[in-house]
mmCIF file of C-alpha atoms and ligand atoms in Angstrom:
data_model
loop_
_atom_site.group_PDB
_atom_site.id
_atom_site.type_symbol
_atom_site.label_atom_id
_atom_site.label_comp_id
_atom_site.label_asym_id
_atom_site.label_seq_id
_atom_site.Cartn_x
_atom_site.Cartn_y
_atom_site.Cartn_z
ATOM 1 C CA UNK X 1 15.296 -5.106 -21.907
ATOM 2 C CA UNK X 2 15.377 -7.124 -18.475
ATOM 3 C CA UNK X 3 12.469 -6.352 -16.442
ATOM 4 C CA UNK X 4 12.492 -3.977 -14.086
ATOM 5 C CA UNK X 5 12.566 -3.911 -10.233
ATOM 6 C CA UNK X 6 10.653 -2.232 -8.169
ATOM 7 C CA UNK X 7 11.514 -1.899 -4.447
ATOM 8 C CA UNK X 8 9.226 -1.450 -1.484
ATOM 9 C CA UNK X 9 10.523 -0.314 1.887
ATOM 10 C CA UNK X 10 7.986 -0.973 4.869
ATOM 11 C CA UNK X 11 6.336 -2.103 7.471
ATOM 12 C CA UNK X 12 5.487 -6.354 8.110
ATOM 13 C CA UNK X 13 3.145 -7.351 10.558
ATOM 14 C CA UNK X 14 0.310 -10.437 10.393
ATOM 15 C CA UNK X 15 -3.499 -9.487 10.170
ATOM 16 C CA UNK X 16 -5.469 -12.052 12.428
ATOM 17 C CA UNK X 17 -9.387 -11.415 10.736
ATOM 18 C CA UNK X 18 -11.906 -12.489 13.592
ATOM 19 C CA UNK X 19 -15.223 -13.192 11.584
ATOM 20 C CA UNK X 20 -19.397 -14.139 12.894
ATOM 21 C CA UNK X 21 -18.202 -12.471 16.356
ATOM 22 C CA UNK X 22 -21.480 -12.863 18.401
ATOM 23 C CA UNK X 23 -21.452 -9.180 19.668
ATOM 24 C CA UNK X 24 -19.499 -6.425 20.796
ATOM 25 C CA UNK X 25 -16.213 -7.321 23.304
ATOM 26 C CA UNK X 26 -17.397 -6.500 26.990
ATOM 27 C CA UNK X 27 -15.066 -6.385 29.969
ATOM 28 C CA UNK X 28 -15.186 -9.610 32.193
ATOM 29 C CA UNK X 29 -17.237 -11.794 29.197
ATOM 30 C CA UNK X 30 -16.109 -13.959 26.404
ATOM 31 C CA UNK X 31 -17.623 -13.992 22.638
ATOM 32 C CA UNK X 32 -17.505 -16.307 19.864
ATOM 33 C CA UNK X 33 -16.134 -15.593 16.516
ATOM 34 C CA UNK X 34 -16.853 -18.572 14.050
ATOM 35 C CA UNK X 35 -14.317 -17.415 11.626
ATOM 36 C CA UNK X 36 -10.857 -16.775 11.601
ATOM 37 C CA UNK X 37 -8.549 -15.972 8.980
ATOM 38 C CA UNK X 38 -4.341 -14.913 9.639
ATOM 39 C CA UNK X 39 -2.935 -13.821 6.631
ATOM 40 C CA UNK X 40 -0.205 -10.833 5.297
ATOM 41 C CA UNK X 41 -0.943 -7.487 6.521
ATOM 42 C CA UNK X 42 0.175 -4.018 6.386
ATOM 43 C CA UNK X 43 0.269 -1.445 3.326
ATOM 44 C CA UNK X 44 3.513 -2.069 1.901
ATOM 45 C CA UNK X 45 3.473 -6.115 2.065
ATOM 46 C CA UNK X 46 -0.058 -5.829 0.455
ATOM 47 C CA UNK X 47 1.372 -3.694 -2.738
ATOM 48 C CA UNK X 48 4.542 -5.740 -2.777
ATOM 49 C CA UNK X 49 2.709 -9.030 -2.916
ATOM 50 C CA UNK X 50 0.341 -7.994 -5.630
ATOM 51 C CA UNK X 51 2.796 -5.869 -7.702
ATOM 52 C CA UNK X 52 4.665 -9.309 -7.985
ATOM 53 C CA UNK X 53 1.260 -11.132 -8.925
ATOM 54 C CA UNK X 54 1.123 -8.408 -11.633
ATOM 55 C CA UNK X 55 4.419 -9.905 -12.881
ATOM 56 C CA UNK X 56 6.965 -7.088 -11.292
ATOM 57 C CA UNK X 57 10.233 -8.110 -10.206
ATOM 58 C CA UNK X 58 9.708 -6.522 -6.542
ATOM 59 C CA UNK X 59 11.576 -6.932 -3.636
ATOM 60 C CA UNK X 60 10.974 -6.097 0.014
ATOM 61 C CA UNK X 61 13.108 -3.837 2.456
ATOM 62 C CA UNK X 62 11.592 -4.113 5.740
ATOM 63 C CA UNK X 63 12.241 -5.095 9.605
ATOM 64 C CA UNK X 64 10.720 -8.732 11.395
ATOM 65 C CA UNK X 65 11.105 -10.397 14.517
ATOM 66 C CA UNK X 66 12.470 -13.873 14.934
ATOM 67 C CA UNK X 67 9.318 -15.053 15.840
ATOM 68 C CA UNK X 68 6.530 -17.183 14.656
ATOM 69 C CA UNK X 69 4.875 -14.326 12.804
ATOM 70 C CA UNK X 70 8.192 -13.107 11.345
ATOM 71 C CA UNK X 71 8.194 -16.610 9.707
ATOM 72 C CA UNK X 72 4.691 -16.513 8.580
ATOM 73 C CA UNK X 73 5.242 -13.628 6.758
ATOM 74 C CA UNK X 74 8.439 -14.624 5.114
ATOM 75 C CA UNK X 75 6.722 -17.580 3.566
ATOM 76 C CA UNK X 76 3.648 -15.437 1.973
ATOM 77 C CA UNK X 77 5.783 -12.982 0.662
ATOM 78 C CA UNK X 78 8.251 -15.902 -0.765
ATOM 79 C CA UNK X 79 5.229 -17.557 -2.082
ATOM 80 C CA UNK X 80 4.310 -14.283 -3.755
ATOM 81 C CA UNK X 81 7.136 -14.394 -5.686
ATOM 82 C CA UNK X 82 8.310 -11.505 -3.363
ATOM 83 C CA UNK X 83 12.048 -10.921 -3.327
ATOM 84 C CA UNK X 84 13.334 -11.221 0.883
ATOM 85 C CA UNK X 85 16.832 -10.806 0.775
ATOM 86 C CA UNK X 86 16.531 -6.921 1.736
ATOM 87 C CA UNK X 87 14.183 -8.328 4.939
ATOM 88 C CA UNK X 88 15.994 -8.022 8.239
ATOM 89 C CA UNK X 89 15.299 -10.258 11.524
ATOM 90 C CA UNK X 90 15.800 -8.732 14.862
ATOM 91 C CA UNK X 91 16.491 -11.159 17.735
ATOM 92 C CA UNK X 92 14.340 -10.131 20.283
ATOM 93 C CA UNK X 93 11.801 -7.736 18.759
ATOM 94 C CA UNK X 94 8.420 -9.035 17.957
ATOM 95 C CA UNK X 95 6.802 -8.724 14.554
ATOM 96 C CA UNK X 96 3.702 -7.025 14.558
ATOM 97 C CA UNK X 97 0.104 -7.979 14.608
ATOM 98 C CA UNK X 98 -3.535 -6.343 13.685
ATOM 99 C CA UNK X 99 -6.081 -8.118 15.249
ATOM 100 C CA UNK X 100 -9.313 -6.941 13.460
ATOM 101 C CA UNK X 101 -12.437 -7.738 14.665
ATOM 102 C CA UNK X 102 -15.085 -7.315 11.565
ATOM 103 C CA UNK X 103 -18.606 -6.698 12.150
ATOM 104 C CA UNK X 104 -20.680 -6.809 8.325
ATOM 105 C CA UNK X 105 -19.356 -3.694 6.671
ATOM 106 C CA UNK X 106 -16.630 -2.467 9.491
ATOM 107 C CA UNK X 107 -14.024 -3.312 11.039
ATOM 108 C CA UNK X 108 -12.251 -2.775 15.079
ATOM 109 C CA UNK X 109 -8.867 -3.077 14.797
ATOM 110 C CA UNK X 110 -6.007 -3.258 18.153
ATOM 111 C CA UNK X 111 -2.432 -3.036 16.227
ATOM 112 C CA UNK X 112 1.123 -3.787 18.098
ATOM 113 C CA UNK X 113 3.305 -2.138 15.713
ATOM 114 C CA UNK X 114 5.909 -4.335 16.771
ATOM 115 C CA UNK X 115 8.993 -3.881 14.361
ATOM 116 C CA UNK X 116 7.187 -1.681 12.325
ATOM 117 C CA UNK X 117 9.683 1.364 13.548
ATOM 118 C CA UNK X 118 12.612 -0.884 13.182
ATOM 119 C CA UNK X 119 13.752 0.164 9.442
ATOM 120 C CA UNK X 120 16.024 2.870 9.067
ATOM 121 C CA UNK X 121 17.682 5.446 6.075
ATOM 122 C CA UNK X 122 20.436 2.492 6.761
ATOM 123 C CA UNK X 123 19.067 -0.423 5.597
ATOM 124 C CA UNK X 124 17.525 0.452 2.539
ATOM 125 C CA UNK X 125 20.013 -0.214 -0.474
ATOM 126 C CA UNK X 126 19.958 2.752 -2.280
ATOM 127 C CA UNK X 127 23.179 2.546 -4.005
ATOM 128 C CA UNK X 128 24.662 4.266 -7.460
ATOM 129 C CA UNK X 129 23.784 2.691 -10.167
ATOM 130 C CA UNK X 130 21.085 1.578 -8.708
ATOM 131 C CA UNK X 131 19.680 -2.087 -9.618
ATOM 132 C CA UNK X 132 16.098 -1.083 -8.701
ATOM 133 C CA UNK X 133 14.034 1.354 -11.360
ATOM 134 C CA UNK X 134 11.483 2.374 -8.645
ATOM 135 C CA UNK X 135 11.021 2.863 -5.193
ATOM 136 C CA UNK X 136 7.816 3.057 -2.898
ATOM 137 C CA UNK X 137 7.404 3.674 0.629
ATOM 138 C CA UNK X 138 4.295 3.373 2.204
ATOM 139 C CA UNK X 139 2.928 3.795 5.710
ATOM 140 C CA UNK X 140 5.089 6.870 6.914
ATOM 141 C CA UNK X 141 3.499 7.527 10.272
ATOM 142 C CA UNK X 142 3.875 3.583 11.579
ATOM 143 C CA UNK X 143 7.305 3.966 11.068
ATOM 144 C CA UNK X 144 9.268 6.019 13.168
ATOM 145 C CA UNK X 145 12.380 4.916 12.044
ATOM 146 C CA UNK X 146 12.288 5.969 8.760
ATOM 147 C CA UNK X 147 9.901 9.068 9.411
ATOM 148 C CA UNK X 148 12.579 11.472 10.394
ATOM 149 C CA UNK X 149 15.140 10.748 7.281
ATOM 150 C CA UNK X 150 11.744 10.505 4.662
ATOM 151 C CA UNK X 151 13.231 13.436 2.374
ATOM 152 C CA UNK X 152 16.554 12.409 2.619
ATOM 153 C CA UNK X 153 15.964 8.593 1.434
ATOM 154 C CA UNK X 154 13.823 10.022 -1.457
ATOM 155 C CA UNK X 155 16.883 12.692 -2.337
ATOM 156 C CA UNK X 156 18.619 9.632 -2.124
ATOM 157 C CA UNK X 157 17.007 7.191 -4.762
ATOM 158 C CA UNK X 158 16.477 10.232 -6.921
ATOM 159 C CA UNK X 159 20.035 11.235 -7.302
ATOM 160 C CA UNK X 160 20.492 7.089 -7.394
ATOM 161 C CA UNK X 161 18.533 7.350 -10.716
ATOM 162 C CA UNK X 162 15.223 5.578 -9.449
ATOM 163 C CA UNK X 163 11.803 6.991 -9.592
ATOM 164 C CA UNK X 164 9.737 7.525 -6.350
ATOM 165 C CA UNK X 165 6.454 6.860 -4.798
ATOM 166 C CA UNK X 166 4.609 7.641 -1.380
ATOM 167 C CA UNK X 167 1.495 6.221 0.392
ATOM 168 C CA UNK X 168 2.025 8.209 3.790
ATOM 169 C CA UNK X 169 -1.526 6.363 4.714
ATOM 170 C CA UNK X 170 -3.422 7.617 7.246
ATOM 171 C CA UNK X 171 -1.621 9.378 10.737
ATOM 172 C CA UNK X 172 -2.509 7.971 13.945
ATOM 173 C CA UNK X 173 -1.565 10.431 16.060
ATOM 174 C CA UNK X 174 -3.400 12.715 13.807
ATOM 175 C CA UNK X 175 -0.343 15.275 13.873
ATOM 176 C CA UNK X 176 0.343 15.041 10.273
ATOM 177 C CA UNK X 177 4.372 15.775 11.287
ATOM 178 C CA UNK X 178 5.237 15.355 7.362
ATOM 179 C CA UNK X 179 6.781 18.775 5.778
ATOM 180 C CA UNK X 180 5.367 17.779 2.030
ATOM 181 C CA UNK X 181 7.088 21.354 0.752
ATOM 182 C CA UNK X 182 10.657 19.691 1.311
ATOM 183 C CA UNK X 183 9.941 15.927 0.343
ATOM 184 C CA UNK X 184 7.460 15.784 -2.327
ATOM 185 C CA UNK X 185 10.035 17.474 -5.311
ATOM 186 C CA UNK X 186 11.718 13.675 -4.532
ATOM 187 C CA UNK X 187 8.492 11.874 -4.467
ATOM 188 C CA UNK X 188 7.465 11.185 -8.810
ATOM 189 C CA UNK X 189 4.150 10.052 -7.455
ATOM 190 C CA UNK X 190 2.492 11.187 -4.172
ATOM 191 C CA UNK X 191 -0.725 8.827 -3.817
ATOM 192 C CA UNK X 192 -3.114 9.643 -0.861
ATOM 193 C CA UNK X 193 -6.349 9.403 -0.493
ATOM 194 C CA UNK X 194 -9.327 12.289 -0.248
ATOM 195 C CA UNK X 195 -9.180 11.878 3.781
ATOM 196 C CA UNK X 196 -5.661 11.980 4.214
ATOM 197 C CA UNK X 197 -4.754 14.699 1.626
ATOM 198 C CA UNK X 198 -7.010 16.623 3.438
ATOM 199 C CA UNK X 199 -5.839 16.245 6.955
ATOM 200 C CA UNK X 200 -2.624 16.756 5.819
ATOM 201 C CA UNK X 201 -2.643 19.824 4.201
ATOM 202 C CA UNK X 202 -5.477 21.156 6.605
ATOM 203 C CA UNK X 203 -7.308 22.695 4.021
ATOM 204 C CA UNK X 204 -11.548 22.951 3.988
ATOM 205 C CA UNK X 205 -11.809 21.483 0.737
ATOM 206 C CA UNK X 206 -10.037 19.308 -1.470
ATOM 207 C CA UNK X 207 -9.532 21.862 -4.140
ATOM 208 C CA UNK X 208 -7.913 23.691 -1.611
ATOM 209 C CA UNK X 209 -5.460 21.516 -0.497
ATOM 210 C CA UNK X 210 -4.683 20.288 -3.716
ATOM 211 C CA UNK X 211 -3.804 23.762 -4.314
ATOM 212 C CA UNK X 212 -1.340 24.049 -1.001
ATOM 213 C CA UNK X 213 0.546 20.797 -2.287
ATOM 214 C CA UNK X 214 0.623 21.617 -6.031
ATOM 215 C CA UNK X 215 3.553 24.017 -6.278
ATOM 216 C CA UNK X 216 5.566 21.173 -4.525
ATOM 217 C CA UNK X 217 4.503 18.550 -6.697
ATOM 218 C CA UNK X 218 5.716 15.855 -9.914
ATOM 219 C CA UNK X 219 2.570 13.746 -10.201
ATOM 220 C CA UNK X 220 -0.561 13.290 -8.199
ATOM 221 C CA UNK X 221 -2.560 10.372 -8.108
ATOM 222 C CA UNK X 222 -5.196 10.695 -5.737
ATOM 223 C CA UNK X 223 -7.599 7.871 -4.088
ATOM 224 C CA UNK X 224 -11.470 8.471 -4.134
ATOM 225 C CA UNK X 225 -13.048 4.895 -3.377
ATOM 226 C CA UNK X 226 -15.604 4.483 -5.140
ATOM 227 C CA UNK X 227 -15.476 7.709 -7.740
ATOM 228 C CA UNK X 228 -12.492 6.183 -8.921
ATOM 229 C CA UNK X 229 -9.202 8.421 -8.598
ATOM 230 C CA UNK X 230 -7.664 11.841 -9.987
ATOM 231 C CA UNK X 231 -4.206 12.673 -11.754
ATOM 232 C CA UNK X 232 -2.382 15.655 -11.305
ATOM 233 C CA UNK X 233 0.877 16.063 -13.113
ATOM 234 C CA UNK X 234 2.399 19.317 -14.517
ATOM 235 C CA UNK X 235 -0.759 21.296 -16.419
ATOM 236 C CA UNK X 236 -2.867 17.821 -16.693
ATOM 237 C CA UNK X 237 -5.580 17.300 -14.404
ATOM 238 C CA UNK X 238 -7.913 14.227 -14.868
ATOM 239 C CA UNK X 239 -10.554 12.078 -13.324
ATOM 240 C CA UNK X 240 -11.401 8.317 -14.136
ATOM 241 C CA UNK X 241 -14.109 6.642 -12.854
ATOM 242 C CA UNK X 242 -13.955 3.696 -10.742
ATOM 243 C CA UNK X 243 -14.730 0.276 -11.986
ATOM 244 C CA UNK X 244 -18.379 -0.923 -10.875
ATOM 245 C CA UNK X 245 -17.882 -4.409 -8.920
ATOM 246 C CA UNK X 246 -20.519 -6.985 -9.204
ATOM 247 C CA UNK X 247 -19.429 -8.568 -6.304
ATOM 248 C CA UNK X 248 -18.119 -6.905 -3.411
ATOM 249 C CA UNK X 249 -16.639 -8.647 -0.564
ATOM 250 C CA UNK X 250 -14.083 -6.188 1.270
ATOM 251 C CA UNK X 251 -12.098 -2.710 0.602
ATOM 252 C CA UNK X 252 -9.202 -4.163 2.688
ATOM 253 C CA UNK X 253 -6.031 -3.090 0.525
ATOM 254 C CA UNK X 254 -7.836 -1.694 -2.331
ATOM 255 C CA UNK X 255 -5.522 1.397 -2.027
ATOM 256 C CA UNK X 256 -2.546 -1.206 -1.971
ATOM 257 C CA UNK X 257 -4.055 -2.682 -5.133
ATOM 258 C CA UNK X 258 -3.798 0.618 -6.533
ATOM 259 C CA UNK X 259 -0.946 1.760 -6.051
ATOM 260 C CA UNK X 260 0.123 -1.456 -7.724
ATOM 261 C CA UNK X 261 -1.550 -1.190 -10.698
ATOM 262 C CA UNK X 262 -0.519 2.178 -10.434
ATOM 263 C CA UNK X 263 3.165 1.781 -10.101
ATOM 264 C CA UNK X 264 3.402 -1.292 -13.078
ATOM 265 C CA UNK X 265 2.331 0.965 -15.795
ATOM 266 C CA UNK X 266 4.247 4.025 -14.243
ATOM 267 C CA UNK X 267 7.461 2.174 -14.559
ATOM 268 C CA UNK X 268 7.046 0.979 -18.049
ATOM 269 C CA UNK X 269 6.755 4.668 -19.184
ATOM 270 C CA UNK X 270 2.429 4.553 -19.291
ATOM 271 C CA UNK X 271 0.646 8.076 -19.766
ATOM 272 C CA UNK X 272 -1.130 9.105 -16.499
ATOM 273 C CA UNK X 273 -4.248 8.162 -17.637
ATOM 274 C CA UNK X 274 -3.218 4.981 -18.570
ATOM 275 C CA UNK X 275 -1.664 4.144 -14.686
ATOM 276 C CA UNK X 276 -5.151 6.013 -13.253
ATOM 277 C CA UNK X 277 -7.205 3.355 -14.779
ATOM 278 C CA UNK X 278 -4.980 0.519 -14.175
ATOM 279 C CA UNK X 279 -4.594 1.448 -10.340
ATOM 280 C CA UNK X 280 -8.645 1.705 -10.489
ATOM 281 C CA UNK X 281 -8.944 -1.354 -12.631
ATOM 282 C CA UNK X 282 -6.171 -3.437 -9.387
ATOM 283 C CA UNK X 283 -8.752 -1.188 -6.833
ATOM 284 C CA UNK X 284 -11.479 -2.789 -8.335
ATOM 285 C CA UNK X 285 -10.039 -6.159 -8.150
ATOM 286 C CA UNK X 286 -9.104 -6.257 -4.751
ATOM 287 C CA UNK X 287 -12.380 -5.537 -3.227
ATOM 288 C CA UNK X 288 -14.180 -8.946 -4.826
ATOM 289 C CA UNK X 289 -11.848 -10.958 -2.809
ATOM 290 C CA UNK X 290 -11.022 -11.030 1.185
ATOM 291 C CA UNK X 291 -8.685 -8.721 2.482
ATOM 292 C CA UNK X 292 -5.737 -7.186 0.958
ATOM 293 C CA UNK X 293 -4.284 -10.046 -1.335
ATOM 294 C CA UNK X 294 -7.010 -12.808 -1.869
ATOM 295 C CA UNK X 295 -8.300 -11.494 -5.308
ATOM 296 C CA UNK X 296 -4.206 -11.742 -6.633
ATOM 297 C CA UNK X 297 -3.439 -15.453 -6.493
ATOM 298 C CA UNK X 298 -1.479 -14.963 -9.783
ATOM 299 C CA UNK X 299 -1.612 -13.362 -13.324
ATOM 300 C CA UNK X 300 -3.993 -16.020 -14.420
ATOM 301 C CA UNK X 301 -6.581 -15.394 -11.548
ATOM 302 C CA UNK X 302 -5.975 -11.626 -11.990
ATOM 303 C CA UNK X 303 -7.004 -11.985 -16.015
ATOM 304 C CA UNK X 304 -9.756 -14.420 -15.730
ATOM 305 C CA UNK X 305 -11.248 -11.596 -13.059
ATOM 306 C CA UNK X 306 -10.637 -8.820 -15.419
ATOM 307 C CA UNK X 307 -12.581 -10.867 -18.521
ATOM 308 C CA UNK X 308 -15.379 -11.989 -16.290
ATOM 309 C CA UNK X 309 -16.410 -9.031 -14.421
ATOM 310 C CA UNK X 310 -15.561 -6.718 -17.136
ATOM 311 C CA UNK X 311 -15.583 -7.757 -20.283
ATOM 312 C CA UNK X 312 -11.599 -7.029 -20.712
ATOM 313 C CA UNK X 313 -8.729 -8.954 -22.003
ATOM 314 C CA UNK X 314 -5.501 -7.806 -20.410
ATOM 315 C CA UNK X 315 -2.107 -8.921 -21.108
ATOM 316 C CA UNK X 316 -0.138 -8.561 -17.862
ATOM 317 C CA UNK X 317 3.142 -9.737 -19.536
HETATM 318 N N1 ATP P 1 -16.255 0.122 -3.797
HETATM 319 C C1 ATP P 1 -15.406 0.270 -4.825
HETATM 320 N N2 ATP P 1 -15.828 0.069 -6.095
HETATM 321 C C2 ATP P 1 -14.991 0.198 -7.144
HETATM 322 N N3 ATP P 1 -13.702 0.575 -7.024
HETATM 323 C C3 ATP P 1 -13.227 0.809 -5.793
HETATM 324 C C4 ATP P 1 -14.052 0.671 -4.626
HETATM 325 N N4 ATP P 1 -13.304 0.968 -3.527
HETATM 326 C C5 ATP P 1 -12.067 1.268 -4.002
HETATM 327 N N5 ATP P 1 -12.015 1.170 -5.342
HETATM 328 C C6 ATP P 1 -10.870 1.458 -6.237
HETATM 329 O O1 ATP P 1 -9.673 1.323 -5.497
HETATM 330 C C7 ATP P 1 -8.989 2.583 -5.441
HETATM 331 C C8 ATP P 1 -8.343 2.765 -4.094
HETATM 332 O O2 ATP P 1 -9.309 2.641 -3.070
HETATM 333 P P1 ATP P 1 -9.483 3.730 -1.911
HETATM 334 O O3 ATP P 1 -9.820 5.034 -2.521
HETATM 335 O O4 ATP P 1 -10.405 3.142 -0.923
HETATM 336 O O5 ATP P 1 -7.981 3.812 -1.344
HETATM 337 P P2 ATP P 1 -7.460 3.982 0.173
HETATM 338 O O6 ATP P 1 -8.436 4.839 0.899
HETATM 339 O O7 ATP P 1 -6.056 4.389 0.112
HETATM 340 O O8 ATP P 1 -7.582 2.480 0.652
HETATM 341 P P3 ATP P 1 -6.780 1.668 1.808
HETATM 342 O O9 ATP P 1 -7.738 1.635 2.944
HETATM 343 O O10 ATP P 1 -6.578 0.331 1.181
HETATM 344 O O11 ATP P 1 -5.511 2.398 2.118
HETATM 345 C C9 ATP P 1 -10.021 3.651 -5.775
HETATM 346 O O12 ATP P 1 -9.388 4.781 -6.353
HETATM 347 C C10 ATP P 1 -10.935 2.909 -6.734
HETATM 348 O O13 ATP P 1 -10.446 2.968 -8.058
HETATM 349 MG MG1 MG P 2 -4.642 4.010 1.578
#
């Protein structure tokens, strides 16, 4: 059986990482940061690139600029292994950029979104038969252009034959404009986190608002940091515990991580259980190395990880 392709339609932009920053910005002064990293950023890039370190075929539908950035970005996903052909380049729009000032644990971050509100319904190929098994959207509220048609492109790929998934992410604008009763019997898996889950449905407790999204739901796989995550999906409801890392270096894209362990098992037919604890195990993973990607160099890197810290011998083929 050839293997199977996942697709990921989102936003691109660069994350430039200011590290050591002497103190907090003031108006009218200048401050030293002694490190700086640029490297891939945003949700969907961060689960694309590390779904294809898992060994997925994935390609990317998204929107750049034809700028320096848009370049930059190009080559990381290419070296990824990250299929582009689906990536459009606007002549001039600007690709996107997070600048993210980091102070020990946290983090200030200034995003231009850039072309993040570029992509449309239009240029995702969602064609019947469909040569991808599996699509995931991620990042629903940074991108306007897709925001409005989110049910439809989900009706879409389900009546194409694929199976779904949704990160909305967190909501800027904190209006939470997503009507989860019409698009989540499209979405297979919905995967927020606690925060989100609950801002969204507005409920005062997460039982609660597991409760207003259930009647609407396929499966459930919801994010809880360190206690690991929780499956939802028709009368089965479980919890598996997060992985305990020895060496913790940042949580930047550990949800990404997750939803790519996640998703790999998902499409090869793995019970729920079975994709909770991979998506913890990829969680896990991602916070022992900086940012969003640094702990996925390739399957190698990814198994040697999984043996030293815990004991496990994967095969990721
Ligand atoms: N400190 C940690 N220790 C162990 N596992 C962790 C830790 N933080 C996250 N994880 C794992 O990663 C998964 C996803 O992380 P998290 O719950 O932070 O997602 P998120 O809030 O969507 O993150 P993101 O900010 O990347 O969108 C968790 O369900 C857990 O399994
Ligand atoms: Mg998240």
């Amino acid at each position: 059986m050839p293997n199977p392709k996942l697709l990921v339609a989102g936003e691109l932009n660069v994350d430039l990482i200011l590290n050591k920053i002497q103190a907090f910005p003031q108006m009218g002064k200048e401050m030293i940061a002694e490190e700086m990293e640029i490297c891939l950023g945003s949700s969907s890039a961060i689960m694309a690139a590390n779904s294809a370190a898992l060994g997925v075929d994935t390609t990317f539908c998204g929107v750049i600029g034809e700028d320096y950035f848009g370049e930059f970005i190009l080559r990381e996903l290419e070296k990824k292994a990250v299929s582009c052909q689906h990536i459009t380049r606007l002549a001039g729009r600007k690709t996107g950029c997070t600048l993210v000032m980091s102070y020990d644990q946290d983090r200030a971050n200034v995003t231009y979104p850039g072309t993040m509100d570029a992509l449309t319904i239009r240029d995702i190929p969602i064609e019947s038969p469909t040569v991808y098994q599996h699509l995931h959207v991620s990042s629903l509220f940074l991108q306007k252009g897709i925001h409005r048609d989110i049910a439809q492109i989900f009706m879409h790929a389900k009546a194409a034959g694929m199976t779904t998934s949704l990160d909305m992410q967190w909501d800027p604008t904190e209006q939470w404009a997503f009507d989860y009763a019409a698009c989540l019997p499209y979405v297979d898996v919905f995967m927020p986190n606690e925060a989100e889950l609950l801002a969204l449905t507005k409920a005062g407790s997460l039982a609660a608002a597991m409760e207003k999204v259930r009647p609407y739901l396929n499966t459930l796989a919801l994010k809880m940091g360190k206690n690991g995550s929780m499956g939802i999906c028709g009368g089965q409801e479980l919890t598996v515990p997060a992985f305990e890392v020895p060496h913790f270096v940042d949580a930047i894209g550990a949800g990404d991580s997750f939803n790519a362990g996640f998703i790999q098992k998902y499409m090869s037919g793995a019970p729920l259980e079975e994709c909770l604890r991979a998506g913890n195990l990829m969680g896990a993973i991602s916070t022992t190395g900086a940012g969003g990607t640094g702990a996925f160099a390739d399957r190698q890197k990814i198994s040697e990880t999984i043996k030293d810290f815990w004991g496990i011998e994967l095969s990721l083929t």
